[in-house]
């Protein structure tokens, strides 16, 4: 049920619900309805339960929107359109925080299903100055340039294309 300008939340929550691993994870969370430390997880579990087991093909987001607090600590204003990417990242942050605060050590399940890990490698192209370093980063979303490409494969190729640093952009490493 759309409460005003909550289509961003509706569409994201529908996507999460239809991901069976996430739906099953949320539905089987051992959270109490009276829990004060996990209010959003409780509301998310109730919302998914209504969608999974209710006799309606929609659910009301009113309770969820009151439990979901923005960066400012206040419940979201259902009359104000939000950016779905910001909403998604904040939702994941809150879920992970509540899992930790609730003593539930299952937060990796969310990261595993809804994110990824990529490796950032830097290596020297100058044989007389050998250098190589690698670091891994977790990500929830990737920002792809889609304006200048024909399809998703080209956007991903562009995103993962090696970048050559030279002249003014050259990296200097202390030995």
Short mmCIF file of N, CA and C in Angstrom, two decimals:
data_model
loop_
_atom_site.label_atom_id
_atom_site.label_comp_id
_atom_site.label_asym_id
_atom_site.label_seq_id
_atom_site.Cartn_x
_atom_site.Cartn_y
_atom_site.Cartn_z
N UNK A 1 0.86 -1.17 0.00
CA UNK A 1 0.00 0.00 0.00
C UNK A 1 0.90 1.23 0.00
N UNK A 2 0.65 2.13 -0.95
CA UNK A 2 1.44 3.35 -1.04
C UNK A 2 0.86 4.40 -0.10
N UNK A 3 1.68 4.92 0.79
CA UNK A 3 1.22 5.90 1.78
C UNK A 3 1.35 7.33 1.30
N UNK A 4 1.87 7.54 0.14
CA UNK A 4 2.09 8.89 -0.37
C UNK A 4 3.16 8.85 -1.43
N UNK A 5 4.39 9.08 -1.00
CA UNK A 5 5.54 9.03 -1.91
C UNK A 5 6.49 7.92 -1.47
N UNK A 6 5.95 6.75 -1.24
CA UNK A 6 6.76 5.64 -0.75
C UNK A 6 7.01 4.57 -1.82
N UNK A 7 6.85 4.92 -3.08
CA UNK A 7 7.05 3.93 -4.14
C UNK A 7 8.48 3.38 -4.12
N UNK A 8 9.47 4.20 -3.75
CA UNK A 8 10.85 3.75 -3.66
C UNK A 8 10.97 2.64 -2.62
N UNK A 9 10.30 2.81 -1.46
CA UNK A 9 10.34 1.80 -0.40
C UNK A 9 9.55 0.57 -0.81
N UNK A 10 8.38 0.79 -1.40
CA UNK A 10 7.55 -0.34 -1.85
C UNK A 10 8.31 -1.22 -2.82
N UNK A 11 8.93 -0.61 -3.82
CA UNK A 11 9.61 -1.42 -4.85
C UNK A 11 10.82 -2.15 -4.26
N UNK A 12 11.58 -1.51 -3.39
CA UNK A 12 12.74 -2.18 -2.80
C UNK A 12 12.30 -3.31 -1.87
N UNK A 13 11.30 -3.06 -1.05
CA UNK A 13 10.83 -4.10 -0.13
C UNK A 13 10.24 -5.28 -0.88
N UNK A 14 9.59 -5.01 -2.01
CA UNK A 14 9.09 -6.11 -2.85
C UNK A 14 10.25 -6.93 -3.40
N UNK A 15 11.31 -6.26 -3.84
CA UNK A 15 12.48 -6.99 -4.35
C UNK A 15 13.11 -7.84 -3.25
N UNK A 16 13.23 -7.29 -2.05
CA UNK A 16 13.80 -8.05 -0.95
C UNK A 16 12.90 -9.24 -0.59
N UNK A 17 11.60 -9.02 -0.57
CA UNK A 17 10.66 -10.09 -0.25
C UNK A 17 10.73 -11.23 -1.27
N UNK A 18 10.88 -10.90 -2.54
CA UNK A 18 10.91 -11.92 -3.58
C UNK A 18 12.28 -12.61 -3.71
N UNK A 19 13.26 -12.14 -2.96
CA UNK A 19 14.53 -12.85 -2.86
C UNK A 19 14.32 -13.89 -1.76
N UNK A 20 14.18 -15.15 -2.14
CA UNK A 20 13.79 -16.18 -1.16
C UNK A 20 14.79 -16.32 -0.01
N UNK A 21 16.07 -16.15 -0.28
CA UNK A 21 17.06 -16.26 0.81
C UNK A 21 16.86 -15.16 1.84
N UNK A 22 16.62 -13.94 1.38
CA UNK A 22 16.40 -12.81 2.30
C UNK A 22 15.06 -12.98 3.02
N UNK A 23 14.01 -13.33 2.25
CA UNK A 23 12.69 -13.52 2.87
C UNK A 23 12.76 -14.57 3.97
N UNK A 24 13.35 -15.72 3.68
CA UNK A 24 13.45 -16.79 4.68
C UNK A 24 14.29 -16.35 5.88
N UNK A 25 15.37 -15.63 5.61
CA UNK A 25 16.22 -15.12 6.69
C UNK A 25 15.42 -14.21 7.62
N UNK A 26 14.68 -13.26 7.05
CA UNK A 26 13.89 -12.31 7.85
C UNK A 26 12.78 -13.04 8.60
N UNK A 27 12.07 -13.93 7.91
CA UNK A 27 10.94 -14.63 8.54
C UNK A 27 11.37 -15.55 9.67
N UNK A 28 12.59 -16.03 9.65
CA UNK A 28 13.04 -16.94 10.71
C UNK A 28 13.91 -16.26 11.76
N UNK A 29 14.03 -14.95 11.70
CA UNK A 29 14.81 -14.24 12.72
C UNK A 29 14.18 -14.45 14.10
N UNK A 30 14.99 -14.76 15.09
CA UNK A 30 14.45 -14.95 16.44
C UNK A 30 14.29 -13.62 17.18
N UNK A 31 13.42 -12.76 16.66
CA UNK A 31 13.18 -11.47 17.32
C UNK A 31 11.79 -11.49 17.94
N UNK A 32 11.69 -10.90 19.10
CA UNK A 32 10.42 -10.83 19.82
C UNK A 32 9.65 -9.59 19.37
N UNK A 33 8.34 -9.72 19.31
CA UNK A 33 7.51 -8.58 18.94
C UNK A 33 7.63 -7.44 19.95
N UNK A 34 8.04 -7.77 21.16
CA UNK A 34 8.19 -6.75 22.21
C UNK A 34 9.61 -6.18 22.26
N UNK A 35 10.45 -6.58 21.32
CA UNK A 35 11.85 -6.16 21.35
C UNK A 35 11.99 -4.65 21.18
N UNK A 36 12.77 -4.06 22.08
CA UNK A 36 13.06 -2.63 21.99
C UNK A 36 14.35 -2.39 21.22
N UNK A 37 15.22 -3.41 21.14
CA UNK A 37 16.53 -3.22 20.50
C UNK A 37 16.49 -3.48 19.01
N UNK A 38 15.41 -4.06 18.51
CA UNK A 38 15.33 -4.38 17.08
C UNK A 38 13.98 -3.96 16.48
N UNK A 39 13.59 -2.69 16.63
CA UNK A 39 12.26 -2.30 16.15
C UNK A 39 12.07 -2.45 14.64
N UNK A 40 13.10 -2.18 13.86
CA UNK A 40 12.94 -2.28 12.41
C UNK A 40 12.88 -3.75 11.97
N UNK A 41 13.71 -4.59 12.59
CA UNK A 41 13.66 -6.02 12.26
C UNK A 41 12.30 -6.61 12.59
N UNK A 42 11.73 -6.19 13.72
CA UNK A 42 10.39 -6.65 14.09
C UNK A 42 9.38 -6.24 13.02
N UNK A 43 9.41 -4.97 12.62
CA UNK A 43 8.47 -4.49 11.61
C UNK A 43 8.69 -5.14 10.25
N UNK A 44 9.95 -5.37 9.90
CA UNK A 44 10.25 -6.03 8.63
C UNK A 44 9.74 -7.48 8.65
N UNK A 45 9.91 -8.15 9.78
CA UNK A 45 9.41 -9.52 9.92
C UNK A 45 7.88 -9.54 9.84
N UNK A 46 7.22 -8.60 10.50
CA UNK A 46 5.76 -8.52 10.43
C UNK A 46 5.29 -8.24 9.01
N UNK A 47 5.96 -7.32 8.33
CA UNK A 47 5.60 -6.97 6.96
C UNK A 47 5.76 -8.18 6.04
N UNK A 48 6.89 -8.86 6.12
CA UNK A 48 7.11 -10.05 5.29
C UNK A 48 6.13 -11.16 5.64
N UNK A 49 5.77 -11.29 6.92
CA UNK A 49 4.79 -12.30 7.33
C UNK A 49 3.43 -12.01 6.72
N UNK A 50 3.04 -10.75 6.73
CA UNK A 50 1.75 -10.38 6.13
C UNK A 50 1.75 -10.68 4.63
N UNK A 51 2.85 -10.39 3.98
CA UNK A 51 2.94 -10.65 2.54
C UNK A 51 2.96 -12.16 2.25
N UNK A 52 3.65 -12.92 3.08
CA UNK A 52 3.80 -14.35 2.84
C UNK A 52 2.56 -15.14 3.23
N UNK A 53 1.94 -14.77 4.35
CA UNK A 53 0.88 -15.60 4.91
C UNK A 53 -0.48 -14.92 4.96
N UNK A 54 -0.53 -13.64 4.66
CA UNK A 54 -1.81 -12.92 4.70
C UNK A 54 -2.68 -13.25 3.50
N UNK A 55 -3.93 -12.84 3.58
CA UNK A 55 -4.86 -13.12 2.49
C UNK A 55 -5.02 -11.93 1.55
N UNK A 56 -4.17 -10.92 1.69
CA UNK A 56 -4.18 -9.76 0.80
C UNK A 56 -2.92 -9.77 -0.05
N UNK A 57 -2.98 -9.12 -1.20
CA UNK A 57 -1.79 -9.06 -2.05
C UNK A 57 -1.00 -7.78 -1.83
N UNK A 58 -1.27 -7.11 -0.73
CA UNK A 58 -0.53 -5.91 -0.37
C UNK A 58 -0.42 -5.82 1.15
N UNK A 59 0.49 -4.99 1.60
CA UNK A 59 0.65 -4.78 3.04
C UNK A 59 0.80 -3.28 3.30
N UNK A 60 0.42 -2.87 4.47
CA UNK A 60 0.47 -1.48 4.87
C UNK A 60 1.84 -1.17 5.46
N UNK A 61 2.50 -0.13 4.96
CA UNK A 61 3.84 0.25 5.42
C UNK A 61 3.83 1.21 6.61
N UNK A 62 2.68 1.52 7.17
CA UNK A 62 2.60 2.55 8.21
C UNK A 62 3.51 2.23 9.39
N UNK A 63 3.40 1.04 9.96
CA UNK A 63 4.23 0.68 11.12
C UNK A 63 5.71 0.62 10.76
N UNK A 64 6.01 0.07 9.58
CA UNK A 64 7.39 0.00 9.13
C UNK A 64 7.97 1.41 8.99
N UNK A 65 7.21 2.32 8.38
CA UNK A 65 7.73 3.68 8.15
C UNK A 65 7.94 4.43 9.45
N UNK A 66 7.19 4.09 10.50
CA UNK A 66 7.41 4.72 11.81
C UNK A 66 8.65 4.17 12.49
N UNK A 67 8.96 2.90 12.24
CA UNK A 67 10.14 2.27 12.85
C UNK A 67 11.42 2.61 12.09
N UNK A 68 11.28 2.94 10.81
CA UNK A 68 12.45 3.25 9.98
C UNK A 68 12.84 4.70 10.20
N UNK A 69 14.04 4.91 10.74
CA UNK A 69 14.50 6.27 10.98
C UNK A 69 15.60 6.62 9.99
N UNK A 70 15.55 7.84 9.51
CA UNK A 70 16.54 8.32 8.56
C UNK A 70 17.84 8.70 9.24
N UNK A 71 18.73 9.33 8.47
CA UNK A 71 20.02 9.75 9.00
C UNK A 71 19.87 10.71 10.17
N UNK A 72 18.75 11.45 10.18
CA UNK A 72 18.52 12.43 11.24
C UNK A 72 17.93 11.83 12.51
N UNK A 73 17.61 10.53 12.49
CA UNK A 73 17.04 9.87 13.66
C UNK A 73 15.53 9.95 13.75
N UNK A 74 14.89 10.60 12.78
CA UNK A 74 13.43 10.73 12.78
C UNK A 74 12.83 9.74 11.79
N UNK A 75 11.58 9.31 12.05
CA UNK A 75 10.92 8.43 11.08
C UNK A 75 10.83 9.11 9.71
N UNK A 76 10.84 8.29 8.66
CA UNK A 76 10.78 8.86 7.32
C UNK A 76 9.44 9.55 7.10
N UNK A 77 9.47 10.59 6.33
CA UNK A 77 8.26 11.31 5.95
C UNK A 77 7.70 10.64 4.70
N UNK A 78 6.56 10.01 4.84
CA UNK A 78 5.99 9.24 3.73
C UNK A 78 5.49 10.13 2.59
N UNK A 79 5.49 11.43 2.82
CA UNK A 79 5.05 12.36 1.77
C UNK A 79 6.22 12.93 0.96
N UNK A 80 7.43 12.49 1.32
CA UNK A 80 8.62 13.01 0.64
C UNK A 80 9.30 11.85 -0.10
N UNK A 81 9.49 12.05 -1.40
CA UNK A 81 10.17 11.05 -2.23
C UNK A 81 11.64 10.94 -1.80
N UNK A 82 12.16 9.72 -1.75
CA UNK A 82 13.54 9.48 -1.36
C UNK A 82 14.28 8.81 -2.51
N UNK A 83 15.59 8.82 -2.43
CA UNK A 83 16.42 8.10 -3.38
C UNK A 83 16.48 6.65 -2.93
N UNK A 84 16.13 5.71 -3.82
CA UNK A 84 16.06 4.30 -3.44
C UNK A 84 17.43 3.75 -3.06
N UNK A 85 18.49 4.22 -3.67
CA UNK A 85 19.83 3.73 -3.32
C UNK A 85 20.21 4.16 -1.91
N UNK A 86 19.91 5.40 -1.55
CA UNK A 86 20.17 5.86 -0.19
C UNK A 86 19.32 5.08 0.80
N UNK A 87 18.06 4.86 0.47
CA UNK A 87 17.16 4.10 1.32
C UNK A 87 17.69 2.68 1.52
N UNK A 88 18.13 2.04 0.45
CA UNK A 88 18.65 0.69 0.51
C UNK A 88 19.88 0.62 1.42
N UNK A 89 20.83 1.52 1.23
CA UNK A 89 22.04 1.51 2.04
C UNK A 89 21.74 1.78 3.52
N UNK A 90 20.83 2.71 3.78
CA UNK A 90 20.45 3.00 5.16
C UNK A 90 19.72 1.81 5.77
N UNK A 91 18.83 1.18 5.00
CA UNK A 91 18.12 0.00 5.48
C UNK A 91 19.10 -1.10 5.87
N UNK A 92 20.10 -1.36 5.02
CA UNK A 92 21.09 -2.38 5.34
C UNK A 92 21.89 -2.01 6.58
N UNK A 93 22.25 -0.73 6.72
CA UNK A 93 22.98 -0.28 7.91
C UNK A 93 22.16 -0.54 9.17
N UNK A 94 20.87 -0.20 9.12
CA UNK A 94 20.00 -0.38 10.29
C UNK A 94 19.83 -1.86 10.59
N UNK A 95 19.62 -2.68 9.57
CA UNK A 95 19.47 -4.12 9.77
C UNK A 95 20.72 -4.69 10.43
N UNK A 96 21.89 -4.34 9.92
CA UNK A 96 23.14 -4.85 10.50
C UNK A 96 23.33 -4.36 11.93
N UNK A 97 23.01 -3.10 12.19
CA UNK A 97 23.14 -2.57 13.56
C UNK A 97 22.20 -3.30 14.52
N UNK A 98 20.95 -3.49 14.10
CA UNK A 98 19.99 -4.16 14.98
C UNK A 98 20.35 -5.63 15.18
N UNK A 99 20.91 -6.27 14.17
CA UNK A 99 21.35 -7.66 14.34
C UNK A 99 22.45 -7.73 15.40
N UNK A 100 23.40 -6.79 15.35
CA UNK A 100 24.48 -6.76 16.34
C UNK A 100 23.92 -6.45 17.73
N UNK A 101 23.09 -5.39 17.82
CA UNK A 101 22.55 -4.97 19.12
C UNK A 101 21.62 -6.02 19.71
N UNK A 102 20.95 -6.77 18.86
CA UNK A 102 20.06 -7.83 19.33
C UNK A 102 20.79 -9.11 19.66
N UNK A 103 22.12 -9.10 19.53
CA UNK A 103 22.91 -10.28 19.83
C UNK A 103 22.78 -11.38 18.80
N UNK A 104 22.35 -11.02 17.60
CA UNK A 104 22.19 -12.00 16.52
C UNK A 104 23.42 -11.93 15.63
N UNK A 105 24.18 -12.97 15.58
CA UNK A 105 25.43 -12.95 14.83
C UNK A 105 25.24 -13.51 13.43
N UNK A 106 24.25 -13.01 12.75
CA UNK A 106 23.94 -13.53 11.42
C UNK A 106 23.99 -12.44 10.34
N UNK A 107 24.65 -11.32 10.64
CA UNK A 107 24.66 -10.21 9.70
C UNK A 107 25.36 -10.54 8.39
N UNK A 108 26.29 -11.50 8.41
CA UNK A 108 26.98 -11.85 7.17
C UNK A 108 26.02 -12.40 6.12
N UNK A 109 24.91 -12.99 6.56
CA UNK A 109 23.91 -13.51 5.62
C UNK A 109 23.37 -12.39 4.74
N UNK A 110 23.12 -11.24 5.31
CA UNK A 110 22.60 -10.10 4.55
C UNK A 110 23.67 -9.62 3.57
N UNK A 111 24.89 -9.44 4.04
CA UNK A 111 25.97 -8.98 3.16
C UNK A 111 26.24 -9.98 2.04
N UNK A 112 26.20 -11.25 2.37
CA UNK A 112 26.47 -12.29 1.39
C UNK A 112 25.43 -12.28 0.27
N UNK A 113 24.19 -12.10 0.64
CA UNK A 113 23.10 -12.18 -0.34
C UNK A 113 22.91 -10.87 -1.10
N UNK A 114 23.15 -9.74 -0.45
CA UNK A 114 22.81 -8.44 -1.04
C UNK A 114 24.02 -7.57 -1.35
N UNK A 115 25.14 -8.16 -1.52
CA UNK A 115 26.31 -7.35 -1.82
C UNK A 115 27.35 -8.20 -2.48
N UNK A 116 28.55 -7.74 -2.39
CA UNK A 116 29.64 -8.47 -2.99
C UNK A 116 30.96 -7.96 -2.47
N UNK A 117 32.00 -8.51 -3.02
CA UNK A 117 33.34 -8.15 -2.63
C UNK A 117 34.15 -7.99 -3.91
N UNK A 118 34.81 -6.86 -4.03
CA UNK A 118 35.70 -6.73 -5.18
C UNK A 118 37.09 -6.35 -4.71
N UNK A 119 38.03 -6.67 -5.55
CA UNK A 119 39.42 -6.48 -5.23
C UNK A 119 39.96 -5.27 -6.00
N UNK A 120 40.60 -4.38 -5.29
CA UNK A 120 41.21 -3.21 -5.90
C UNK A 120 42.71 -3.45 -5.92
N UNK A 121 43.27 -3.56 -7.12
CA UNK A 121 44.69 -3.87 -7.25
C UNK A 121 45.44 -2.68 -7.85
N UNK A 122 46.57 -2.39 -7.27
CA UNK A 122 47.45 -1.34 -7.79
C UNK A 122 48.80 -1.97 -8.02
N UNK A 123 49.32 -1.84 -9.23
CA UNK A 123 50.64 -2.39 -9.53
C UNK A 123 51.40 -1.44 -10.44
N UNK A 124 52.68 -1.48 -10.29
CA UNK A 124 53.55 -0.61 -11.08
C UNK A 124 53.72 -1.19 -12.48
N UNK A 125 53.77 -0.31 -13.46
CA UNK A 125 54.04 -0.73 -14.84
C UNK A 125 55.50 -0.51 -15.19
N UNK A 126 56.27 0.01 -14.22
CA UNK A 126 57.69 0.27 -14.44
C UNK A 126 58.51 -0.85 -13.81
N UNK A 127 59.18 -1.66 -14.63
CA UNK A 127 59.95 -2.80 -14.11
C UNK A 127 61.01 -2.41 -13.09
N UNK A 128 61.59 -1.22 -13.22
CA UNK A 128 62.64 -0.81 -12.29
C UNK A 128 62.06 -0.37 -10.94
N UNK A 129 60.77 -0.21 -10.86
CA UNK A 129 60.10 0.17 -9.60
C UNK A 129 58.95 -0.80 -9.34
N UNK A 130 59.26 -2.03 -8.96
CA UNK A 130 58.19 -3.01 -8.74
C UNK A 130 57.35 -2.66 -7.50
N UNK A 131 56.06 -2.70 -7.67
CA UNK A 131 55.15 -2.44 -6.56
C UNK A 131 53.81 -3.07 -6.89
N UNK A 132 53.20 -3.69 -5.87
CA UNK A 132 51.85 -4.23 -6.05
C UNK A 132 51.17 -4.27 -4.69
N UNK A 133 49.93 -3.87 -4.68
CA UNK A 133 49.11 -3.95 -3.46
C UNK A 133 47.69 -4.31 -3.87
N UNK A 134 47.01 -4.99 -2.98
CA UNK A 134 45.63 -5.40 -3.22
C UNK A 134 44.83 -5.18 -1.94
N UNK A 135 43.65 -4.64 -2.09
CA UNK A 135 42.74 -4.57 -0.95
C UNK A 135 41.33 -4.94 -1.42
N UNK A 136 40.62 -5.59 -0.54
CA UNK A 136 39.26 -6.01 -0.86
C UNK A 136 38.27 -5.06 -0.20
N UNK A 137 37.18 -4.80 -0.92
CA UNK A 137 36.13 -3.91 -0.42
C UNK A 137 34.78 -4.58 -0.57
N UNK A 138 33.98 -4.49 0.48
CA UNK A 138 32.60 -4.95 0.40
C UNK A 138 31.78 -3.86 -0.29
N UNK A 139 30.80 -4.26 -1.08
CA UNK A 139 29.89 -3.27 -1.67
C UNK A 139 28.47 -3.79 -1.62
N UNK A 140 27.54 -2.85 -1.52
CA UNK A 140 26.11 -3.17 -1.60
C UNK A 140 25.58 -2.83 -2.99
N UNK A 141 26.10 -1.77 -3.56
CA UNK A 141 25.68 -1.34 -4.89
C UNK A 141 26.90 -0.87 -5.67
N UNK A 142 26.77 -0.88 -6.97
CA UNK A 142 27.80 -0.34 -7.85
C UNK A 142 27.18 0.82 -8.62
N UNK A 143 27.90 1.91 -8.74
CA UNK A 143 27.43 3.04 -9.53
C UNK A 143 28.01 2.90 -10.94
N UNK A 144 27.16 2.55 -11.87
CA UNK A 144 27.60 2.32 -13.24
C UNK A 144 27.17 3.47 -14.13
N UNK A 145 28.03 3.82 -15.07
CA UNK A 145 27.68 4.83 -16.08
C UNK A 145 26.86 4.13 -17.15
N UNK A 146 25.59 4.47 -17.25
CA UNK A 146 24.72 3.82 -18.24
C UNK A 146 24.36 4.75 -19.39
N UNK A 147 24.77 5.99 -19.30
CA UNK A 147 24.43 6.95 -20.36
C UNK A 147 25.22 6.71 -21.64
N UNK A 148 26.44 6.27 -21.51
CA UNK A 148 27.33 6.19 -22.67
C UNK A 148 27.61 4.76 -23.13
N UNK A 149 26.74 3.84 -22.74
CA UNK A 149 26.92 2.43 -23.12
C UNK A 149 25.60 1.87 -23.64
N UNK A 150 25.71 0.77 -24.36
CA UNK A 150 24.52 0.18 -24.99
C UNK A 150 23.78 -0.78 -24.06
N UNK A 151 24.50 -1.40 -23.10
CA UNK A 151 23.85 -2.39 -22.25
C UNK A 151 24.61 -2.55 -20.94
N UNK A 152 24.08 -3.40 -20.09
CA UNK A 152 24.67 -3.63 -18.77
C UNK A 152 26.07 -4.23 -18.87
N UNK A 153 26.28 -5.14 -19.81
CA UNK A 153 27.60 -5.76 -19.97
C UNK A 153 28.66 -4.71 -20.28
N UNK A 154 28.34 -3.77 -21.15
CA UNK A 154 29.29 -2.69 -21.47
C UNK A 154 29.54 -1.81 -20.25
N UNK A 155 28.49 -1.54 -19.48
CA UNK A 155 28.65 -0.72 -18.27
C UNK A 155 29.57 -1.42 -17.26
N UNK A 156 29.40 -2.73 -17.09
CA UNK A 156 30.27 -3.48 -16.18
C UNK A 156 31.70 -3.55 -16.70
N UNK A 157 31.85 -3.75 -18.02
CA UNK A 157 33.19 -3.75 -18.61
C UNK A 157 33.89 -2.42 -18.36
N UNK A 158 33.15 -1.33 -18.52
CA UNK A 158 33.70 0.00 -18.30
C UNK A 158 34.08 0.20 -16.84
N UNK A 159 33.23 -0.27 -15.93
CA UNK A 159 33.48 -0.12 -14.50
C UNK A 159 34.75 -0.86 -14.08
N UNK A 160 34.94 -2.08 -14.62
CA UNK A 160 36.07 -2.91 -14.22
C UNK A 160 37.30 -2.76 -15.12
N UNK A 161 37.24 -1.83 -16.05
CA UNK A 161 38.36 -1.60 -16.95
C UNK A 161 39.55 -1.05 -16.15
N UNK A 162 40.73 -1.63 -16.35
CA UNK A 162 41.91 -1.12 -15.63
C UNK A 162 42.15 0.36 -15.94
N UNK A 163 42.60 1.06 -14.95
CA UNK A 163 42.88 2.49 -15.10
C UNK A 163 44.39 2.69 -15.04
N UNK A 164 44.89 3.42 -16.02
CA UNK A 164 46.33 3.70 -16.10
C UNK A 164 46.59 5.08 -15.52
N UNK A 165 47.46 5.14 -14.51
CA UNK A 165 47.85 6.42 -13.92
C UNK A 165 49.17 6.85 -14.55
N UNK A 166 49.19 8.05 -15.09
CA UNK A 166 50.44 8.57 -15.65
C UNK A 166 50.46 10.08 -15.52
N UNK A 167 51.61 10.67 -15.77
CA UNK A 167 51.81 12.12 -15.70
C UNK A 167 51.28 12.66 -14.37
N UNK A 168 50.30 13.58 -14.42
CA UNK A 168 49.79 14.23 -13.21
C UNK A 168 49.04 13.28 -12.28
N UNK A 169 48.48 12.21 -12.82
CA UNK A 169 47.71 11.28 -11.98
C UNK A 169 48.56 10.12 -11.44
N UNK A 170 49.84 10.16 -11.69
CA UNK A 170 50.74 9.07 -11.28
C UNK A 170 50.74 8.96 -9.74
N UNK A 171 50.75 7.73 -9.25
CA UNK A 171 50.83 7.48 -7.82
C UNK A 171 52.29 7.35 -7.41
N UNK A 172 52.63 7.91 -6.28
CA UNK A 172 53.98 7.79 -5.74
C UNK A 172 53.93 6.97 -4.47
N UNK A 173 54.84 6.00 -4.38
CA UNK A 173 54.88 5.10 -3.25
C UNK A 173 56.24 5.20 -2.59
N UNK A 174 56.25 5.37 -1.28
CA UNK A 174 57.51 5.42 -0.54
C UNK A 174 58.02 4.01 -0.37
N UNK A 175 59.31 3.81 -0.57
CA UNK A 175 59.91 2.47 -0.43
C UNK A 175 60.25 2.21 1.01
#
